[in-house]
């Protein structure tokens, strides 16, 4: 694949099954994809991205290097960990 190729992914937010179609160049770094997802879904950049059941953790690697765009499976699952607030901490300490 060349650096100019891009791929359209169906991104599914696991908390509410919201789906969006998004296109990314395969040369784009995972960290930049997470920033785009945060802006598009209105969430923090602290999210976990899964592709074919595997968590993508290497933010400095390109989508192509991570294996995305292969196998005809273009679905990304985005998991946003629940946030812990001071109120939550106080109620669990009682």
Coordinates of C-alpha atoms in Angstrom, one line a residue, residues 10-77:
X10 CA -17.1 2.2 10.7
X11 CA -16.3 3.5 14.2
X12 CA -18.6 2.1 16.9
X13 CA -18.6 3.6 20.4
X14 CA -19.2 0.7 22.8
X15 CA -21.0 2.7 25.5
X16 CA -24.1 3.4 23.3
X17 CA -23.4 1.7 19.9
X18 CA -23.3 5.1 18.1
X19 CA -21.7 4.6 14.7
X20 CA -19.9 7.0 12.4
X21 CA -18.2 6.5 9.1
X22 CA -14.8 8.1 9.1
X23 CA -12.0 8.0 6.5
X24 CA -8.3 8.1 7.5
X25 CA -5.1 7.9 5.4
X26 CA -3.4 4.6 6.3
X27 CA -0.2 6.6 6.8
X28 CA -1.9 8.5 9.7
X29 CA -0.6 7.7 13.2
X30 CA -2.9 6.1 15.8
X31 CA -2.5 9.0 18.2
X32 CA -3.8 11.4 15.5
X33 CA -6.7 9.1 14.8
X34 CA -7.6 9.1 18.5
X35 CA -7.6 13.0 18.5
X36 CA -9.9 12.9 15.4
X37 CA -12.3 10.5 17.2
X38 CA -12.3 12.6 20.3
X39 CA -13.4 15.6 18.3
X40 CA -16.0 13.7 16.2
X41 CA -17.6 12.0 19.2
X42 CA -17.1 14.8 21.7
X43 CA -15.1 12.6 24.1
X44 CA -11.7 12.8 25.7
X45 CA -8.6 11.4 24.0
X46 CA -8.4 8.8 26.7
X47 CA -10.1 6.0 24.8
X48 CA -9.2 2.5 23.8
X49 CA -9.5 1.5 20.2
X50 CA -10.0 -2.2 19.1
X51 CA -9.6 -3.7 15.7
X52 CA -10.5 -7.3 15.1
X53 CA -10.6 -8.0 18.8
X54 CA -7.1 -6.5 19.5
X55 CA -6.5 -3.3 21.3
X56 CA -4.4 -0.8 19.3
X57 CA -1.8 0.7 21.7
X58 CA 1.1 2.0 19.6
X59 CA 0.0 5.6 19.2
X60 CA 3.2 6.5 17.2
X61 CA 2.6 3.8 14.6
X62 CA 0.7 4.3 11.4
X63 CA -2.6 2.5 10.7
X64 CA -1.0 0.6 7.9
X65 CA 1.8 -0.6 10.3
X66 CA -0.9 -1.7 12.8
X67 CA -2.5 -3.8 10.1
X68 CA -5.6 -1.8 9.5
X69 CA -7.1 -1.8 6.0
X70 CA -6.4 -5.5 5.5
X71 CA -8.7 -8.4 5.5
X72 CA -11.8 -6.4 4.4
X73 CA -12.7 -5.7 8.0
X74 CA -13.0 -1.9 8.5
X75 CA -14.7 -1.7 11.9
X76 CA -13.1 0.0 14.8
X77 CA -14.6 -0.3 18.3

